[in-house]
Coordinates of C-alpha atoms in Angstrom, one line a residue:
M1 CA -7.5 -1.4 -8.2
L2 CA -5.9 -4.3 -10.0
L3 CA -2.6 -5.3 -11.5
V4 CA -2.3 -7.9 -14.2
A5 CA 1.0 -9.7 -15.5
V6 CA -0.8 -6.5 -14.2
T7 CA 3.4 -1.5 9.1
L8 CA 4.1 -1.2 26.2
T9 CA 5.2 -2.5 28.9
A10 CA 4.7 -1.5 32.4
C11 CA 5.3 -3.3 35.6
G12 CA 5.4 -2.5 39.3
G13 CA 5.4 -4.1 42.7
G14 CA 5.8 -3.7 46.4
S15 CA 4.9 -5.0 49.8
T16 CA 2.9 -3.8 52.8
P17 CA 3.6 -4.1 56.6
A18 CA 2.3 -7.1 58.4
Q19 CA -1.4 -7.3 59.3
Q20 CA -2.3 -4.7 56.7
P21 CA -4.4 -5.8 53.7
N22 CA -2.8 -6.0 50.3
V23 CA -4.0 -3.2 48.1
T24 CA -3.8 -3.6 44.3
P25 CA -2.6 -0.3 42.9
I26 CA -4.7 1.4 40.3
V27 CA -2.7 1.7 37.2
T28 CA -3.8 4.3 34.6
P29 CA -2.6 3.3 31.2
P30 CA -0.9 5.9 29.1
A31 CA -3.1 7.9 26.7
V32 CA -2.9 6.5 23.2
N33 CA -3.7 8.7 20.2
A34 CA -6.4 7.1 18.1
N35 CA -4.2 7.7 15.1
E36 CA -1.0 6.1 16.5
L37 CA 0.8 3.7 14.2
V38 CA 0.3 0.0 15.0
Q39 CA 3.7 -1.5 15.7
S40 CA 2.8 -5.1 16.5
V41 CA 0.0 -7.3 15.5
P42 CA -1.1 -10.9 16.4
V43 CA 0.5 -13.7 14.6
P44 CA -1.8 -14.7 11.7
N45 CA -3.3 -18.2 11.6
Y46 CA -2.4 -18.7 7.9
S47 CA -0.7 -22.0 7.2
S48 CA 3.1 -21.8 7.3
D49 CA 3.4 -22.9 3.7
S50 CA 0.6 -20.8 2.3
G51 CA 0.7 -17.9 -0.2
N52 CA -1.5 -16.0 2.3
L53 CA 1.4 -15.9 4.8
V54 CA 3.9 -14.9 2.1
V55 CA 1.7 -11.9 1.1
F56 CA 0.8 -10.9 4.7
N57 CA 4.5 -10.9 5.8
A58 CA 5.7 -9.1 2.7
V59 CA 3.0 -6.3 2.9
N60 CA 3.7 -5.6 6.6
A61 CA 7.5 -5.7 6.1
L62 CA 7.2 -3.1 3.4
R63 CA 4.7 -1.0 5.4
E64 CA 7.2 -1.0 8.3
K65 CA 10.0 0.1 6.0
V66 CA 8.1 3.1 4.6
G67 CA 6.9 4.2 8.1
S68 CA 3.3 2.9 8.0
G69 CA 1.5 1.0 10.7
L70 CA 1.0 -2.7 10.5
L71 CA -2.1 -4.5 9.3
S72 CA -3.9 -7.2 11.3
Q73 CA -5.4 -10.4 9.8
N74 CA -9.2 -10.2 9.7
G75 CA -11.2 -13.4 9.2
A76 CA -14.1 -11.7 7.6
L77 CA -11.9 -10.0 5.0
D78 CA -10.1 -13.3 4.4
K79 CA -13.5 -14.7 3.6
S80 CA -14.4 -11.9 1.2
A81 CA -11.0 -12.1 -0.5
L82 CA -11.4 -15.9 -0.9
A83 CA -14.9 -15.5 -2.3
H84 CA -13.7 -13.1 -4.9
W85 CA -10.7 -15.3 -5.7
N86 CA -13.2 -18.2 -6.3
Y87 CA -15.3 -16.0 -8.5
L88 CA -12.2 -15.2 -10.7
D89 CA -11.2 -18.8 -10.9
I90 CA -14.7 -20.2 -11.6
N91 CA -15.2 -17.7 -14.4
T92 CA -11.6 -17.9 -15.7
I93 CA -10.8 -14.2 -15.0
V94 CA -7.3 -13.4 -13.9
S95 CA -7.9 -9.9 -12.5
L96 CA -11.1 -7.9 -12.1
H97 CA -12.6 -6.2 -9.1
S98 CA -16.3 -6.2 -10.1
E99 CA -18.6 -9.2 -10.1
A100 CA -21.7 -9.7 -12.2
E101 CA -24.8 -10.8 -10.4
G102 CA -26.0 -14.1 -11.8
K103 CA -22.6 -15.5 -12.5
M104 CA -21.3 -18.5 -10.6
G105 CA -19.6 -17.5 -7.4
F106 CA -21.1 -14.1 -7.1
T107 CA -21.0 -12.6 -3.6
G108 CA -21.1 -8.9 -4.2
V109 CA -20.7 -6.3 -7.0
D110 CA -17.6 -4.8 -5.4
A111 CA -15.1 -5.3 -2.5
T112 CA -17.2 -3.4 0.0
A113 CA -20.3 -5.4 -0.8
R114 CA -18.4 -8.7 -0.6
A115 CA -16.9 -7.8 2.8
K116 CA -20.3 -6.9 4.1
A117 CA -21.6 -10.2 2.9
A118 CA -18.8 -11.9 4.8
G119 CA -19.7 -10.1 8.0
Y120 CA -17.3 -7.1 7.9
S121 CA -18.8 -3.7 8.7
S122 CA -17.0 -0.8 7.0
A123 CA -17.9 2.2 4.9
Y124 CA -15.3 1.3 2.4
V125 CA -13.0 -1.7 1.5
D126 CA -10.1 -1.3 -0.8
E127 CA -8.7 -4.2 -2.9
V128 CA -5.6 -5.0 -4.8
I129 CA -5.2 -8.0 -7.1
F130 CA -2.2 -9.5 -8.9
G131 CA -2.4 -12.3 -11.4
T132 CA 0.4 -13.8 -13.4
N133 CA 1.1 -17.0 -15.4
G134 CA 3.0 -19.7 -13.5
A135 CA 2.3 -21.3 -10.2
S136 CA 3.2 -20.1 -6.7
N137 CA 4.6 -16.7 -7.5
F138 CA 3.3 -15.3 -4.3
A139 CA 6.4 -13.2 -3.6
G140 CA 5.7 -11.4 -6.9
C141 CA 2.3 -10.2 -5.6
T142 CA 3.5 -7.6 -3.1
A143 CA 6.5 -6.7 -5.2
S144 CA 4.2 -5.9 -8.2
W145 CA 1.9 -3.8 -6.0
A146 CA 4.9 -1.9 -4.7
N147 CA 6.3 -1.3 -8.2
S148 CA 3.2 0.5 -9.4
V149 CA 1.4 3.8 -9.5
Y150 CA -2.0 3.0 -8.1
H151 CA -1.5 -0.2 -6.1
I152 CA 1.2 1.3 -4.0
G153 CA -1.6 2.5 -1.7
V154 CA -1.5 -0.9 0.1
L155 CA 1.7 0.3 1.7
F156 CA 0.5 3.8 2.7
S157 CA -3.1 3.3 3.5
G158 CA -4.2 4.2 7.1
M159 CA -6.4 1.1 7.1
R160 CA -5.9 -1.5 10.0
D161 CA -7.2 -4.8 8.8
I162 CA -6.3 -7.1 5.9
G163 CA -7.7 -10.3 4.4
I164 CA -5.9 -12.3 1.8
S165 CA -6.5 -15.1 -0.7
A166 CA -3.3 -16.1 -2.5
L167 CA -3.6 -19.3 -4.4
N168 CA -2.9 -21.1 -7.7
T169 CA -5.7 -21.3 -10.2
K170 CA -7.0 -24.5 -11.8
D171 CA -4.8 -26.0 -14.5
D172 CA -5.7 -24.5 -17.8
P173 CA -5.1 -26.9 -20.7
I174 CA -3.4 -24.2 -22.8
Y175 CA -1.9 -21.7 -20.3
G176 CA -1.4 -24.0 -17.2
K177 CA -1.8 -22.5 -13.8
Y178 CA -1.8 -18.9 -12.7
T179 CA -0.9 -17.3 -9.4
V180 CA -3.7 -15.0 -8.3
C181 CA -3.5 -12.9 -5.1
V182 CA -6.5 -10.9 -3.8
A183 CA -6.0 -8.6 -0.8
D184 CA -8.9 -6.7 0.9
F185 CA -8.0 -4.0 3.4
S186 CA -10.1 -1.7 5.5
M187 CA -10.9 -0.8 9.1
A188 CA -14.0 -1.0 11.3
T189 CA -16.3 2.1 11.3
S190 CA -15.4 2.7 15.0
K191 CA -11.7 3.0 14.3
A192 CA -9.5 5.9 13.2
E193 CA -6.9 5.8 10.5
Q194 CA -3.3 5.0 11.7
L195 CA -1.1 7.8 10.5
P196 CA 2.4 9.2 11.1
A197 CA 3.3 12.4 12.9
D198 CA 2.9 15.8 11.1
G199 CA 5.8 16.7 8.9
T200 CA 6.5 13.1 7.9
I201 CA 7.0 12.2 4.2
R202 CA 6.7 8.5 3.6
V203 CA 8.3 7.2 0.4
Y204 CA 8.7 4.2 -1.8
P205 CA 11.3 3.0 -2.9
Y206 CA 12.4 3.6 0.7
A207 CA 15.7 5.0 1.8
D208 CA 18.7 2.8 1.1
Q209 CA 16.5 0.1 -0.6
T210 CA 18.5 -2.2 -2.9
A211 CA 17.5 -4.3 -5.9
V212 CA 14.9 -1.8 -7.0
P213 CA 13.4 -2.8 -10.4
I214 CA 14.7 -0.7 -13.4
V215 CA 11.5 -0.9 -15.3
F216 CA 7.7 -0.4 -14.7
Y217 CA 5.5 -2.1 -17.3
N218 CA 2.7 0.4 -17.0
Q219 CA 0.5 -1.3 -19.7
A220 CA 0.1 -4.2 -17.2
E221 CA -1.5 -2.0 -14.6
S222 CA -5.2 -1.3 -14.7
P223 CA -6.1 1.5 -15.1
I224 CA -3.0 2.3 -17.2
P225 CA -1.0 5.2 -15.9
L226 CA 0.6 7.4 -18.7
P227 CA -0.8 5.2 -21.4
Q228 CA 1.1 6.9 -24.2
Y229 CA 4.2 5.1 -22.9
Q230 CA 4.9 1.3 -23.4
E231 CA 7.2 1.1 -20.4
L232 CA 8.6 3.5 -17.8
G233 CA 11.1 3.7 -15.0
T234 CA 10.2 2.6 -11.5
P235 CA 7.6 5.0 -10.0
V236 CA 8.7 6.9 -6.9
T237 CA 5.8 7.8 -4.6
L238 CA 5.8 10.4 -1.8
N239 CA 2.9 10.3 0.6
F240 CA 2.2 13.3 2.8
K241 CA -0.9 12.2 4.7
T242 CA -0.5 12.7 8.5
K243 CA -2.7 13.0 11.6
S244 CA -3.6 16.6 11.5
F245 CA -4.9 16.5 7.9
V246 CA -7.4 13.9 8.9
A247 CA -8.3 15.6 12.1
S248 CA -9.0 19.0 10.4
G249 CA -10.5 17.5 7.3
V250 CA -8.6 19.9 5.0
K251 CA -7.7 19.1 1.4
P252 CA -4.1 18.9 0.5
A253 CA -2.3 21.9 -1.0
I254 CA 1.1 20.8 -2.3
A255 CA 3.4 23.1 -4.1
V256 CA 6.5 21.3 -5.6
T257 CA 9.6 23.5 -5.8
Q258 CA 11.9 20.5 -6.6
L259 CA 11.3 16.9 -7.3
N260 CA 13.8 14.9 -9.3
I261 CA 15.5 11.5 -9.6
T262 CA 19.2 11.8 -10.3
P263 CA 21.8 9.0 -10.9
A264 CA 25.2 9.2 -9.3
G265 CA 27.3 11.6 -11.4
G266 CA 24.5 12.2 -13.9
Q267 CA 21.6 14.5 -14.7
A268 CA 18.1 14.4 -13.4
L269 CA 15.9 11.9 -15.3
S270 CA 13.2 13.1 -17.6
A271 CA 10.0 12.3 -15.7
R272 CA 6.4 13.1 -15.1
I273 CA 4.7 13.9 -11.8
L274 CA 1.2 12.4 -11.2
A275 CA -1.3 13.9 -8.7
N276 CA -5.0 13.8 -8.0
T277 CA -5.7 17.5 -8.7
A278 CA -9.4 16.9 -8.0
S279 CA -8.6 16.1 -4.3
G280 CA -6.7 19.3 -3.6
T281 CA -4.3 21.9 -5.0
F282 CA -1.1 20.8 -6.7
T283 CA 1.5 22.9 -8.4
S284 CA 5.0 22.1 -9.7
T285 CA 8.0 24.2 -10.9
G286 CA 9.9 20.9 -11.4
P287 CA 8.9 18.1 -13.8
E288 CA 5.6 18.4 -15.7
L289 CA 2.5 17.8 -13.5
T290 CA -0.1 15.4 -14.9
A291 CA -3.6 15.4 -13.4
D292 CA -4.6 11.8 -12.6
D293 CA -7.8 11.3 -10.6
H294 CA -6.9 7.6 -10.0
M295 CA -4.1 8.8 -7.7
A296 CA -4.6 8.8 -3.9
A297 CA -5.0 12.2 -2.2
Y298 CA -2.0 13.5 -0.3
A299 CA 0.4 11.7 -2.6
L300 CA 2.7 12.5 -5.6
T301 CA 4.3 9.9 -7.9
I302 CA 7.2 10.9 -10.1
V303 CA 7.7 8.4 -13.0
P304 CA 10.8 8.4 -15.2
V305 CA 9.7 8.2 -18.8
A306 CA 12.3 5.5 -19.7
R307 CA 13.7 2.5 -17.9
M308 CA 16.5 3.2 -15.4
A309 CA 20.1 2.0 -15.4
A310 CA 21.0 -1.2 -13.6
N311 CA 23.2 -1.3 -10.5
T312 CA 22.9 2.4 -10.1
V313 CA 22.5 4.6 -7.1
Y314 CA 19.7 7.2 -7.5
T315 CA 19.0 10.2 -5.3
V316 CA 15.5 11.6 -5.0
S317 CA 15.2 15.2 -3.9
F318 CA 12.0 16.9 -2.9
S319 CA 11.4 20.4 -1.6
G320 CA 8.1 22.4 -1.4
T321 CA 5.2 23.3 0.8
V322 CA 2.5 21.1 2.1
N323 CA -0.6 23.0 3.4
G324 CA 1.7 26.0 4.0
T325 CA 4.5 24.2 5.8
A326 CA 7.9 24.0 4.1
L327 CA 9.1 20.4 3.8
S328 CA 12.1 18.7 2.1
K329 CA 13.4 15.2 1.8
S330 CA 16.4 13.5 0.1
W331 CA 17.1 9.8 0.0
K332 CA 18.9 7.2 -2.1
F333 CA 18.1 3.8 -3.5
T334 CA 20.0 1.3 -5.7
T335 CA 18.6 -0.5 -8.7
A336 CA 18.8 -4.2 -9.5
A337 CA 21.3 -5.9 -11.8
N338 CA 18.7 -6.1 -14.6

């Protein structure tokens, strides 16, 4: 998906009597569930002043806030992301996932093919792109993916590896330089998705978040969510994907009894709920449910149909059933000054 201006220690010791041989104890490491969330990753080798490091740190910081496992830098994915970045720059394209064979810089028709060409073996590689006019707006890349409907997946994905190319384009004589960020994320075919415990609902904006944008320019996201609107309030996403769903291979069955966004002292906002009804069964007795096959499975996004108020505390309330289990969650966030 693209967007354009569019998340062990053990020690022991002892001694033996004189004239007896030292025996190294056999230590059995604790069992680790293949789906356990990654809580620490190696320090990336990106330059300290690079856009790549800005994006890497921002993505993992937000993943940790929402309760997702961290992503590790992967050199092959870095290579594929840079190859696609070069393709965009050479052909003066700000944001586009596909490449056309025969054009300069071509390395693969899609992110999966480009990663394979770079030496990364995976059944599927996801990709997010952000492009905006002006140089070195690298902090805006992750912020824009977060304030979206489709690109928010970079925060919730069970993938384990990430490759980044965040650079300034060549200087256009009319428009100047652009900031373009390409992030490819995936996991090796031998790995399992990292996912939270059953009953977990991960959300964005996360609990007690401040300076949340008041507006979402949906026309800048591609594909365009709710295209009949020119602008919307900040999307609020709930992700229900946990370990047992993957283990059992079941499709989600989510019944929403309540899902609303309410300002302090006010009434619930007029909003729409988006869900990928092709990936499972979704029903709602709350706001209107809109089928959207671009949405990720196991997720719901509620989108206010108008921009939100500044400097305001909003409460999000959810109750319903997920694959037969009753779940509920309520949390608050505060919008930015403008």
